Amino acid sequence: MGNRKIYRMLVASPFLLLFLLIVYCFYTGRGQHRKPTHEELDQALLRYMQSKYAIYEDEFTIDQPGDVEWASGDLFYSSTGIYKLELKSKKYPTNRDEEKIVLRYNFEEDTLRDTYMSFVFREEVENKFRELFDRVFQEGTYELFIVMPNAPWPQNDFKSTITVDEYVTEIIENEIRICVMRNSELIERDMDVLLDELKEKDLGIDARIYYTTERQFANRNIKGKWLDVDRFEYEDRVWILRGKGDDDYALNSIVHSW
């Protein structure tokens, strides 16, 4: 490819410019070229995120300096080929300490993926699933939370212009936690109704559903905080897994508490 053609591509696409700069940084380092420091690469990736999501008028800060991810237990090929950077958003604060906006640069495949749109659509996605679960449980008898992904889906490269409907249907498995005040003897019936709803809308789900008594539901921790404890009182827990496009679901576990 000639220099003029490369120049026209760079002028036409600032994202491509940044992307090629990152590729250049990783694949040079011999002769007169110098590999960038992690700090320099972090700043480049930070500028990339600011540019990509400029329409949201958000402000990103680095929460955890970036580094190459390593594959534990592999003595010969320990690098995963992925550089990971954790960010925070001023506009979309996290609800839990472990929630981070994750940007992963795969320098072997030349791809950039991030989890930002999960934070943008958090409330809208939760509302969409509440509409679905209102057909399974009685409205007002349960709490529902979307769990933010700790890594981007490798097959999803979400653009800043994607709609919430497109986002929900493209996710293979939306991870959800539910605490419901309901008789656990209704689990089998509930899962059949849920499967019908999921198949009708072709939604993927990875959900842990905690069945509680009225007393247990009233005594649970501060709203949402039951997600962060190892044990809280409940009658049964169902872990249901249904991938997008699947005809059936997997009940991975039903656990009796205390």
JSON list of C-alpha atoms in Angstrom, two decimals, residues 58 88-96 99-101 116 119 122-123 148:
[
{"chain": "A", "resi": 58, "resn": "ASP", "atom": "CA", "xyz": [-18.51, 11.60, 29.23]},
{"chain": "A", "resi": 88, "resn": "LYS", "atom": "CA", "xyz": [-14.01, 4.82, 35.28]},
{"chain": "A", "resi": 89, "resn": "SER", "atom": "CA", "xyz": [-16.78, 6.95, 33.83]},
{"chain": "A", "resi": 90, "resn": "LYS", "atom": "CA", "xyz": [-17.88, 10.27, 35.30]},
{"chain": "A", "resi": 91, "resn": "LYS", "atom": "CA", "xyz": [-21.34, 10.00, 33.72]},
{"chain": "A", "resi": 92, "resn": "TYR", "atom": "CA", "xyz": [-22.04, 6.36, 34.58]},
{"chain": "A", "resi": 93, "resn": "PRO", "atom": "CA", "xyz": [-20.69, 5.61, 38.07]},
{"chain": "A", "resi": 94, "resn": "THR", "atom": "CA", "xyz": [-20.34, 2.02, 39.21]},
{"chain": "A", "resi": 95, "resn": "ASN", "atom": "CA", "xyz": [-22.77, 0.43, 41.67]},
{"chain": "A", "resi": 96, "resn": "ARG", "atom": "CA", "xyz": [-20.28, -2.04, 43.10]},
{"chain": "A", "resi": 99, "resn": "GLU", "atom": "CA", "xyz": [-17.34, -2.90, 38.46]},
{"chain": "A", "resi": 100, "resn": "LYS", "atom": "CA", "xyz": [-14.90, -1.43, 35.95]},
{"chain": "A", "resi": 101, "resn": "ILE", "atom": "CA", "xyz": [-15.10, -0.30, 32.36]},
{"chain": "A", "resi": 116, "resn": "TYR", "atom": "CA", "xyz": [-18.70, 0.85, 28.01]},
{"chain": "A", "resi": 119, "resn": "PHE", "atom": "CA", "xyz": [-22.86, 0.87, 31.55]},
{"chain": "A", "resi": 122, "resn": "ARG", "atom": "CA", "xyz": [-27.62, -0.65, 32.34]},
{"chain": "A", "resi": 123, "resn": "GLU", "atom": "CA", "xyz": [-30.94, 0.86, 33.47]},
{"chain": "A", "resi": 148, "resn": "MET", "atom": "CA", "xyz": [-21.68, -5.71, 34.47]}
]
